[in-house]
Amino acid sequence: MRLKVTVTPDDIKPDSKWLLTQGLDTIGVVERYDWPAGHRFAATPFELWTPGPKAPVPRFATLEEAAAAADERAEERARNSTAGPRRVHRETYRGSELVITFHPAVAGDRWRRASFHSATVDGAPLDCPAGPLEAVVEKLRGRIDVERADAELLPKLRPLVDARANVRGLPGWDGAAAPEVGDIAYVWARGMCRRGLVVAVARTRATVAYVTASNPDRVYRKTDKFEELAAG
């Protein structure tokens, strides 16, 4: 069963060398050699190197053929592998235990799955982003930061719940005026003008956090220009 193979040009030799990846695994490296005309390898200039026992290096006429062969070898390795999930990261971050587990590629007679990471926070499953472990850890830390910030904001946002079709007549921030963090403001979001708190201010835009009457336990955020906001 074929799985998608990501082909990435090499940083140093982008026109003649490519890295083949699948899920979190590097399944091969392809390199092209410009053999002279009449050479026995001139018709098959693409060499494929894959993990595993050393064997004669297979050669192909195109990069696509080499990638397909790497995919077949990766499937065979996954089908014969006895490796199971293993914990690759554990830390306590802002009072929460973050655990990341690596799940190796596996394959059966009629199914196949690429390698991936899963994560839990305090034992509860958490949607885990794709990518290298270091990037995954940073993204999950950021998600924990947002969850902690949301928990602190909810008691302040619930009393502010308001949604109206327009904010005509309300003062805003025009010209050189700018809102400050903690100001109450209306922002256009989800088809209505929503009232919430300014939680971040940049040079020309501000981010307003708010909750809705139908979902008072979830914090939403919307960033807009100063002049598009109205004081609440």
Coordinates of N, CA and C in Angstrom, one line a residue:
M1 N 0.9 -1.2 0.0 CA 0.0 0.0 0.0 C 0.9 1.2 0.0
R2 N 0.7 2.1 -1.0 CA 1.6 3.2 -1.1 C 1.2 4.3 -0.1
L3 N 2.2 5.0 0.4 CA 2.1 6.2 1.2 C 2.8 7.3 0.6
K4 N 2.4 8.5 0.9 CA 3.1 9.7 0.4 C 4.5 9.8 0.8
V5 N 5.4 10.1 -0.2 CA 6.8 10.3 0.1 C 7.1 11.7 -0.2
T6 N 7.7 12.4 0.8 CA 8.1 13.8 0.7 C 9.5 13.9 0.2
V7 N 9.7 14.5 -0.9 CA 11.0 14.7 -1.6 C 11.5 16.1 -1.3
T8 N 12.7 16.2 -0.6 CA 13.2 17.5 -0.3 C 14.6 17.6 -0.9
P9 N 14.8 18.7 -1.7 CA 16.2 18.9 -2.2 C 17.2 19.1 -1.1
D10 N 18.4 18.6 -1.3 CA 19.5 18.8 -0.4 C 19.9 20.3 -0.4
D11 N 20.3 20.8 0.8 CA 20.7 22.2 1.0 C 22.0 22.5 0.1
I12 N 22.9 21.6 0.1 CA 24.2 21.9 -0.6 C 24.1 21.5 -2.1
K13 N 23.4 20.4 -2.4 CA 23.3 20.0 -3.8 C 21.9 19.8 -4.2
P14 N 21.1 20.9 -4.3 CA 19.7 20.8 -4.5 C 19.3 20.3 -5.9
D15 N 20.2 20.3 -6.8 CA 19.8 19.8 -8.2 C 20.2 18.4 -8.4
S16 N 20.9 17.8 -7.5 CA 21.4 16.4 -7.7 C 21.3 15.5 -6.5
K17 N 20.7 16.0 -5.4 CA 20.6 15.1 -4.2 C 19.3 15.4 -3.5
W18 N 18.5 14.4 -3.1 CA 17.2 14.6 -2.5 C 17.1 13.7 -1.3
L19 N 16.4 14.2 -0.2 CA 16.0 13.4 1.0 C 14.6 13.0 0.9
L20 N 14.4 11.7 1.1 CA 13.0 11.1 1.1 C 12.6 10.8 2.5
T21 N 11.4 11.4 2.8 CA 10.9 11.2 4.2 C 9.4 10.7 4.1
Q22 N 9.0 10.1 5.2 CA 7.6 9.5 5.3 C 7.3 9.6 6.7
G23 N 6.2 10.3 7.1 CA 6.0 10.5 8.5 C 7.1 11.2 9.2
L24 N 7.7 10.5 10.2 CA 8.9 11.1 10.9 C 10.2 10.4 10.5
D25 N 10.1 9.5 9.5 CA 11.2 8.7 9.1 C 11.9 9.2 7.8
T26 N 13.2 9.1 7.8 CA 14.0 9.3 6.6 C 14.1 7.9 5.9
I27 N 13.4 7.7 4.8 CA 13.4 6.4 4.2 C 14.4 6.2 3.0
G28 N 15.1 7.3 2.7 CA 16.1 7.1 1.7 C 16.7 8.5 1.2
V29 N 17.8 8.3 0.5 CA 18.5 9.5 -0.1 C 18.8 9.1 -1.6
V30 N 18.4 10.0 -2.5 CA 18.6 9.8 -3.9 C 19.7 10.8 -4.4
E31 N 20.6 10.3 -5.1 CA 21.6 11.2 -5.7 C 21.8 10.9 -7.2
R32 N 21.9 11.9 -8.0 CA 22.0 11.8 -9.4 C 23.4 12.1 -9.9
Y33 N 23.9 11.2 -10.7 CA 25.3 11.3 -11.3 C 25.2 11.5 -12.8
D34 N 25.9 12.5 -13.3 CA 25.9 12.8 -14.7 C 27.0 12.0 -15.4
W35 N 26.6 10.7 -15.7 CA 27.6 9.8 -16.4 C 27.7 10.3 -17.8
P36 N 28.9 10.1 -18.4 CA 29.1 10.4 -19.8 C 28.3 9.5 -20.7
A37 N 28.0 10.0 -21.9 CA 27.3 9.2 -22.9 C 28.0 7.9 -23.2
G38 N 27.3 6.8 -23.2 CA 27.8 5.5 -23.5 C 28.2 4.7 -22.2
H39 N 28.2 5.4 -21.1 CA 28.6 4.7 -19.8 C 27.4 3.8 -19.5
R40 N 27.7 2.7 -18.8 CA 26.7 1.7 -18.5 C 25.6 2.2 -17.5
F41 N 25.9 3.3 -16.8 CA 24.9 3.8 -15.9 C 24.3 5.1 -16.5
A42 N 24.6 5.4 -17.7 CA 24.1 6.7 -18.2 C 22.5 6.7 -18.3
A43 N 21.9 5.6 -18.5 CA 20.4 5.5 -18.6 C 19.8 5.4 -17.2
T44 N 20.5 5.2 -16.2 CA 20.0 5.1 -14.8 C 20.9 5.9 -13.9
P45 N 20.8 7.2 -14.0 CA 21.7 8.1 -13.2 C 21.3 8.3 -11.7
F46 N 20.1 7.8 -11.3 CA 19.6 8.1 -10.0 C 19.9 6.9 -9.0
E47 N 20.8 7.1 -8.0 CA 21.1 6.1 -7.1 C 20.3 6.2 -5.8
L48 N 19.8 5.1 -5.3 CA 19.0 5.2 -4.0 C 19.7 4.5 -2.9
W49 N 19.8 5.2 -1.8 CA 20.4 4.7 -0.6 C 19.3 4.7 0.5
T50 N 19.1 3.5 1.1 CA 18.0 3.3 2.1 C 18.6 2.7 3.4
P51 N 17.9 2.9 4.5 CA 18.3 2.3 5.8 C 18.3 0.7 5.7
G52 N 19.1 0.1 6.5 CA 19.1 -1.4 6.5 C 20.4 -2.0 6.1
P53 N 20.4 -3.3 6.0 CA 21.7 -4.0 5.6 C 22.2 -3.5 4.3
K54 N 23.5 -3.5 4.2 CA 24.2 -3.0 2.9 C 23.8 -4.0 1.8
A55 N 23.6 -3.4 0.7 CA 23.2 -4.2 -0.5 C 23.7 -3.4 -1.7
P56 N 23.7 -4.1 -2.9 CA 24.0 -3.3 -4.1 C 23.1 -2.1 -4.3
V57 N 23.6 -0.9 -4.6 CA 22.9 0.3 -4.7 C 22.0 0.2 -5.9
P58 N 20.7 0.3 -5.8 CA 19.8 0.3 -7.0 C 19.9 1.6 -7.7
R59 N 19.7 1.5 -9.0 CA 19.8 2.7 -9.9 C 18.5 2.8 -10.7
F60 N 18.1 4.0 -11.0 CA 16.8 4.3 -11.6 C 16.9 5.3 -12.7
A61 N 16.0 5.3 -13.6 CA 16.0 6.3 -14.7 C 15.5 7.7 -14.2
T62 N 14.6 7.7 -13.3 CA 13.9 8.9 -12.8 C 13.9 9.0 -11.3
L63 N 13.8 10.2 -10.8 CA 13.6 10.4 -9.3 C 12.4 9.7 -8.8
E64 N 11.3 9.8 -9.6 CA 10.0 9.2 -9.2 C 10.1 7.7 -9.0
E65 N 10.8 7.0 -9.9 CA 11.0 5.6 -9.7 C 11.8 5.3 -8.5
A66 N 12.8 6.1 -8.2 CA 13.6 5.9 -7.0 C 12.8 6.1 -5.7
A67 N 11.9 7.1 -5.7 CA 11.0 7.4 -4.6 C 10.0 6.2 -4.4
A68 N 9.5 5.7 -5.4 CA 8.6 4.5 -5.3 C 9.3 3.3 -4.8
A69 N 10.5 3.1 -5.2 CA 11.3 1.9 -4.6 C 11.6 2.1 -3.2
A70 N 11.9 3.4 -2.7 CA 12.1 3.6 -1.3 C 10.9 3.4 -0.5
D71 N 9.7 3.7 -1.1 CA 8.4 3.5 -0.4 C 8.2 2.0 -0.2
E72 N 8.5 1.2 -1.2 CA 8.3 -0.2 -1.1 C 9.2 -0.8 0.0
R73 N 10.5 -0.3 0.0 CA 11.4 -0.8 1.1 C 10.9 -0.4 2.5
A74 N 10.4 0.8 2.6 CA 9.9 1.3 3.9 C 8.7 0.4 4.3
E75 N 7.9 0.1 3.4 CA 6.7 -0.8 3.7 C 7.2 -2.2 4.2
E76 N 8.2 -2.7 3.6 CA 8.7 -4.0 4.0 C 9.3 -3.9 5.4
R77 N 10.1 -2.8 5.7 CA 10.6 -2.7 7.0 C 9.6 -2.5 8.1
A78 N 8.5 -1.8 7.7 CA 7.4 -1.6 8.7 C 6.7 -2.9 9.0
R79 N 6.5 -3.7 7.9 CA 5.8 -5.0 8.1 C 6.6 -6.0 9.0
N80 N 7.9 -5.9 8.8 CA 8.8 -6.9 9.6 C 9.2 -6.3 10.9
S81 N 8.9 -5.1 11.2 CA 9.5 -4.5 12.5 C 8.7 -5.0 13.7
T82 N 9.5 -5.1 14.8 CA 8.9 -5.5 16.0 C 8.9 -4.4 17.1
A83 N 9.3 -3.2 16.6 CA 9.4 -2.1 17.5 C 8.0 -1.6 17.9
G84 N 7.9 -1.1 19.1 CA 6.6 -0.6 19.6 C 6.8 0.9 19.9
P85 N 5.7 1.5 20.4 CA 5.8 2.9 20.8 C 6.8 3.1 21.9
R86 N 7.4 4.3 21.9 CA 8.4 4.6 23.0 C 8.3 6.0 23.4
R87 N 8.5 6.3 24.7 CA 8.4 7.7 25.2 C 9.7 8.4 24.7
V88 N 9.6 9.5 24.1 CA 10.8 10.3 23.7 C 10.9 11.6 24.4
H89 N 9.9 12.0 25.1 CA 10.1 13.3 25.8 C 9.1 13.3 27.0
R90 N 9.6 13.8 28.1 CA 8.8 14.0 29.3 C 9.3 15.2 30.1
E91 N 8.4 16.1 30.5 CA 8.8 17.3 31.2 C 7.6 17.8 32.0
T92 N 7.9 18.6 33.0 CA 6.9 19.3 33.8 C 7.0 20.8 33.3
Y93 N 6.0 21.3 32.7 CA 6.0 22.6 32.2 C 4.8 23.4 32.7
R94 N 5.1 24.4 33.5 CA 4.1 25.3 34.1 C 3.1 24.5 34.9
G95 N 3.7 23.5 35.6 CA 2.9 22.7 36.5 C 2.2 21.5 35.9
S96 N 2.3 21.3 34.6 CA 1.7 20.2 33.8 C 2.7 19.2 33.3
E97 N 2.4 18.0 33.4 CA 3.3 16.9 32.9 C 3.0 16.7 31.4
L98 N 4.0 17.0 30.6 CA 3.9 16.8 29.1 C 4.7 15.6 28.7
V99 N 4.0 14.7 28.1 CA 4.7 13.4 27.6 C 4.4 13.3 26.1
I100 N 5.5 13.0 25.4 CA 5.4 12.8 24.0 C 5.9 11.4 23.7
T101 N 5.1 10.6 22.9 CA 5.5 9.2 22.5 C 5.6 9.1 21.0
F102 N 6.7 8.4 20.6 CA 6.9 8.1 19.2 C 6.3 6.8 18.8
H103 N 5.5 6.7 17.8 CA 4.9 5.5 17.3 C 5.6 5.2 15.9
P104 N 6.3 4.1 15.8 CA 7.0 3.7 14.6 C 6.0 3.3 13.5
A105 N 6.5 3.4 12.3 CA 5.7 2.9 11.1 C 5.4 1.4 11.3
V106 N 4.1 1.1 10.9 CA 3.7 -0.3 10.9 C 2.9 -0.6 9.7
A107 N 2.8 -1.9 9.3 CA 2.1 -2.2 8.1 C 1.5 -3.7 8.3
G108 N 0.4 -3.9 7.7 CA -0.2 -5.2 7.7 C -0.4 -5.7 6.2
D109 N -1.2 -6.7 6.0 CA -1.4 -7.2 4.7 C -2.2 -6.2 3.8
R110 N -3.1 -5.4 4.4 CA -3.9 -4.5 3.6 C -4.0 -3.1 4.2
W111 N -3.1 -2.8 5.1 CA -3.1 -1.5 5.7 C -1.7 -1.1 6.0
R112 N -1.5 0.2 6.3 CA -0.2 0.8 6.5 C -0.3 2.1 7.2
R113 N 0.6 2.4 8.1 CA 0.6 3.7 8.8 C 2.0 4.2 9.0
A114 N 2.2 5.5 8.7 CA 3.5 6.1 8.9 C 3.8 6.4 10.3
S115 N 5.0 6.7 10.7 CA 5.4 7.0 12.0 C 4.8 8.4 12.4
F116 N 4.5 8.5 13.7 CA 4.0 9.8 14.2 C 4.2 10.0 15.7
H117 N 4.0 11.2 16.2 CA 4.1 11.4 17.6 C 2.7 11.6 18.2
S118 N 2.5 11.2 19.5 CA 1.3 11.5 20.2 C 1.7 12.2 21.5
A119 N 0.8 12.9 22.1 CA 1.1 13.6 23.3 C 0.0 13.6 24.4
T120 N 0.4 13.7 25.6 CA -0.6 13.8 26.7 C -0.1 14.9 27.6
V121 N -1.1 15.6 28.2 CA -0.8 16.6 29.2 C -1.6 16.2 30.5
D122 N -0.8 15.9 31.5 CA -1.4 15.4 32.8 C -2.3 14.2 32.5
G123 N -1.8 13.3 31.6 CA -2.5 12.1 31.3 C -3.6 12.2 30.3
A124 N -4.0 13.4 29.9 CA -5.1 13.6 29.0 C -4.5 13.7 27.6
P125 N -5.1 13.0 26.6 CA -4.6 13.1 25.2 C -4.7 14.5 24.7
L126 N -3.7 14.9 23.9 CA -3.7 16.2 23.3 C -3.3 16.1 21.8
D127 N -4.1 16.8 20.9 CA -3.7 16.8 19.5 C -2.3 17.2 19.3
C128 N -1.5 16.3 18.7 CA -0.1 16.5 18.5 C 0.3 17.0 17.1
P129 N 1.0 18.1 17.0 CA 1.3 18.6 15.7 C 2.4 17.7 15.1
A130 N 2.5 17.7 13.7 CA 3.5 17.0 13.0 C 4.8 17.7 13.1
G131 N 5.9 17.0 12.8 CA 7.2 17.7 12.7 C 8.3 17.1 13.6
P132 N 9.5 17.6 13.6 CA 10.6 17.1 14.4 C 10.2 17.3 15.9
L133 N 10.8 16.5 16.7 CA 10.5 16.5 18.1 C 10.7 17.8 18.8
E134 N 11.8 18.5 18.5 CA 12.1 19.8 19.1 C 10.9 20.8 18.7
A135 N 10.5 20.8 17.5 CA 9.4 21.7 17.1 C 8.1 21.3 17.7
V136 N 7.8 20.0 17.9 CA 6.6 19.6 18.5 C 6.6 20.1 20.0
V137 N 7.7 19.9 20.7 CA 7.8 20.3 22.1 C 7.5 21.8 22.2
E138 N 8.1 22.6 21.3 CA 7.8 24.1 21.4 C 6.4 24.4 21.1
K139 N 5.8 23.8 20.2 CA 4.4 24.0 19.8 C 3.4 23.6 21.0
L140 N 3.7 22.5 21.6 CA 2.9 22.1 22.7 C 3.1 22.9 23.9
R141 N 4.3 23.4 24.2 CA 4.5 24.4 25.3 C 3.6 25.6 25.0
G142 N 3.6 26.1 23.8 CA 2.8 27.3 23.4 C 1.4 27.0 23.6
R143 N 0.9 25.8 23.3 CA -0.5 25.5 23.5 C -0.8 25.5 25.0
I144 N 0.1 25.0 25.9 CA -0.1 25.0 27.3 C -0.2 26.4 27.8
D145 N 0.7 27.3 27.2 CA 0.7 28.7 27.6 C -0.7 29.3 27.3
V146 N -1.2 29.0 26.1 CA -2.5 29.5 25.8 C -3.6 29.0 26.7
E147 N -3.6 27.7 27.0 CA -4.6 27.1 27.9 C -4.6 27.8 29.3
R148 N -3.3 28.0 29.8 CA -3.2 28.7 31.1 C -3.8 30.1 31.0
A149 N -3.4 30.8 29.9 CA -3.9 32.2 29.8 C -5.4 32.2 29.6
D150 N -6.0 31.2 28.9 CA -7.4 31.1 28.8 C -8.1 30.9 30.1
A151 N -7.5 30.0 30.9 CA -8.1 29.8 32.3 C -8.2 31.0 33.1
E152 N -7.1 31.9 33.0 CA -7.1 33.1 33.8 C -8.1 34.1 33.2
L153 N -8.3 34.1 31.9 CA -9.2 35.1 31.2 C -10.7 34.8 31.4
L154 N -11.0 33.5 31.5 CA -12.4 33.1 31.4 C -13.3 33.9 32.5
P155 N -12.9 34.0 33.8 CA -13.7 34.7 34.7 C -13.9 36.1 34.4
K156 N -13.0 36.7 33.7 CA -13.1 38.1 33.3 C -13.9 38.3 32.0
L157 N -13.9 37.3 31.1 CA -14.6 37.4 29.9 C -16.1 37.1 30.0
R158 N -16.5 36.2 30.8 CA -17.9 35.7 30.9 C -18.8 36.9 31.2
P159 N -18.5 37.8 32.1 CA -19.4 38.9 32.4 C -19.6 39.9 31.2
L160 N -18.6 39.8 30.3 CA -18.6 40.8 29.2 C -19.4 40.3 27.9
V161 N -19.9 39.1 28.0 CA -20.5 38.5 26.8 C -21.5 39.5 26.2
D162 N -21.3 39.8 25.0 CA -22.3 40.7 24.2 C -22.0 40.5 22.7
A163 N -23.1 40.4 22.0 CA -22.9 40.4 20.5 C -24.0 41.2 19.9
R164 N -23.6 42.1 19.0 CA -24.6 43.0 18.3 C -24.2 43.1 16.9
A165 N -25.2 43.5 16.1 CA -25.0 43.6 14.6 C -24.0 44.8 14.3
N166 N -24.0 45.9 15.0 CA -23.1 47.0 14.7 C -22.8 47.7 16.0
V167 N -21.9 48.6 16.0 CA -21.5 49.4 17.2 C -21.5 50.9 16.9
R168 N -22.5 51.3 16.1 CA -22.7 52.7 15.8 C -22.9 53.5 17.0
G169 N -22.2 54.6 17.1 CA -22.3 55.5 18.2 C -21.3 55.2 19.4
L170 N -20.6 54.1 19.3 CA -19.6 53.8 20.3 C -18.3 54.5 19.9
P171 N -17.5 55.0 20.9 CA -16.2 55.5 20.6 C -15.3 54.5 20.2
G172 N -14.2 54.9 19.4 CA -13.2 53.9 19.0 C -11.8 54.5 19.2
W173 N -10.9 53.9 18.4 CA -9.5 54.4 18.4 C -9.1 54.8 17.0
D174 N -9.3 56.1 16.7 CA -9.0 56.6 15.4 C -7.7 57.5 15.5
G175 N -7.1 57.7 14.4 CA -6.0 58.6 14.3 C -4.8 57.9 15.1
A176 N -4.2 58.7 16.0 CA -3.0 58.2 16.7 C -3.4 57.4 18.0
A177 N -4.7 57.3 18.3 CA -5.1 56.7 19.5 C -4.9 55.2 19.4
A178 N -4.6 54.5 20.5 CA -4.4 53.0 20.5 C -5.0 52.5 21.8
P179 N -5.6 51.3 21.7 CA -6.1 50.7 22.9 C -4.9 50.1 23.7
E180 N -5.2 49.8 25.0 CA -4.2 49.3 25.9 C -4.7 47.9 26.3
V181 N -3.7 47.0 26.7 CA -4.0 45.7 27.2 C -4.9 45.9 28.5
G182 N -6.0 45.2 28.5 CA -7.0 45.3 29.6 C -8.2 46.1 29.2
D183 N -8.1 46.9 28.1 CA -9.3 47.7 27.7 C -10.4 46.8 27.3
I184 N -11.7 47.2 27.5 CA -12.8 46.5 26.9 C -13.1 47.0 25.5
A185 N -13.3 46.1 24.6 CA -13.5 46.5 23.2 C -14.4 45.6 22.5
Y186 N -15.0 46.1 21.4 CA -15.8 45.3 20.5 C -14.9 45.0 19.3
V187 N -15.0 43.8 18.8 CA -14.3 43.4 17.5 C -15.2 42.6 16.7
W188 N -15.1 42.8 15.4 CA -16.0 42.0 14.4 C -15.4 40.6 14.3
A189 N -16.2 39.6 14.7 CA -15.8 38.2 14.7 C -17.0 37.3 14.6
R190 N -16.9 36.3 13.8 CA -17.9 35.3 13.7 C -19.3 35.9 13.4
G191 N -19.3 36.9 12.5 CA -20.5 37.4 12.0 C -21.2 38.5 12.9
M192 N -20.6 38.8 14.0 CA -21.1 39.8 14.9 C -20.0 40.7 15.5
C193 N -20.5 41.8 16.1 CA -19.5 42.6 16.9 C -19.5 42.0 18.3
R194 N -18.3 41.5 18.7 CA -18.2 40.8 20.0 C -17.4 41.6 21.0
R195 N -17.9 41.6 22.3 CA -17.2 42.4 23.3 C -16.3 41.5 24.1
G196 N -15.1 42.0 24.3 CA -14.1 41.2 25.1 C -13.0 42.1 25.6
L197 N -11.9 41.5 25.9 CA -10.7 42.3 26.5 C -9.6 42.3 25.5
V198 N -8.9 43.5 25.4 CA -7.7 43.6 24.6 C -6.6 42.9 25.4
V199 N -6.0 41.9 24.7 CA -5.0 41.1 25.4 C -3.6 41.3 24.8
A200 N -3.5 41.9 23.6 CA -2.2 42.2 23.0 C -2.4 43.4 22.1
V201 N -1.3 44.2 22.0 CA -1.3 45.4 21.2 C 0.0 45.5 20.4
A202 N -0.1 45.6 19.1 CA 1.0 45.7 18.2 C 1.0 47.2 17.7
R203 N 1.8 47.4 16.6 CA 1.9 48.8 16.1 C 0.6 49.4 15.6
T204 N -0.1 48.6 14.9 CA -1.4 49.1 14.3 C -2.6 48.2 14.5
R205 N -2.3 47.1 15.2 CA -3.4 46.1 15.4 C -3.5 45.7 16.9
A206 N -4.6 45.2 17.3 CA -4.8 44.7 18.7 C -5.6 43.4 18.6
T207 N -5.3 42.6 19.6 CA -6.0 41.3 19.7 C -7.0 41.4 20.9
V208 N -8.2 41.0 20.5 CA -9.3 41.0 21.5 C -9.7 39.5 21.8
A209 N -9.8 39.2 23.1 CA -10.2 37.9 23.5 C -11.7 38.0 24.0
Y210 N -12.5 37.0 23.6 CA -13.9 37.0 24.0 C -14.4 35.6 24.1
V211 N -15.6 35.5 24.7 CA -16.4 34.2 24.7 C -17.7 34.5 24.2
T212 N -18.5 33.5 23.8 CA -19.8 33.6 23.3 C -20.8 33.1 24.3
A213 N -22.1 33.5 24.2 CA -23.1 33.0 25.1 C -23.3 31.5 24.9
S214 N -23.1 31.0 23.7 CA -23.4 29.6 23.4 C -22.2 28.7 23.8
N215 N -21.0 29.3 24.0 CA -19.8 28.6 24.4 C -19.0 29.4 25.3
P216 N -19.5 29.6 26.6 CA -18.8 30.4 27.5 C -17.5 29.8 28.1
D217 N -17.2 28.6 27.8 CA -16.0 27.9 28.3 C -14.8 28.0 27.3
R218 N -15.0 28.6 26.2 CA -13.9 28.6 25.2 C -13.6 30.1 24.9
V219 N -12.3 30.4 24.9 CA -11.8 31.7 24.6 C -11.5 31.8 23.1
Y220 N -12.0 32.8 22.5 CA -11.7 33.1 21.1 C -10.8 34.4 21.1
R221 N -10.1 34.5 20.0 CA -9.2 35.7 19.8 C -9.4 36.2 18.4
K222 N -9.4 37.5 18.3 CA -9.5 38.1 17.0 C -8.6 39.3 16.9
T223 N -7.7 39.4 15.9 CA -6.8 40.6 15.8 C -7.3 41.5 14.7
D224 N -7.4 42.8 14.9 CA -7.9 43.7 13.9 C -7.2 45.1 14.1
K225 N -7.4 45.9 13.1 CA -6.8 47.3 13.1 C -7.5 48.1 14.2
F226 N -6.7 49.0 14.8 CA -7.3 49.9 15.9 C -8.6 50.5 15.5
E227 N -8.6 51.1 14.2 CA -9.8 51.8 13.8 C -11.0 50.9 13.6
E228 N -10.8 49.6 13.5 CA -11.9 48.7 13.3 C -12.5 48.2 14.7
L229 N -11.9 48.7 15.8 CA -12.4 48.3 17.1 C -13.3 49.4 17.7
A230 N -14.1 49.1 18.6 CA -14.9 50.1 19.3 C -14.8 49.8 20.8
A231 N -14.7 50.9 21.6 CA -14.6 50.8 23.0 C -15.9 50.3 23.6
G232 N -15.8 49.3 24.5 CA -16.9 48.7 25.1 C -17.3 49.2 26.5

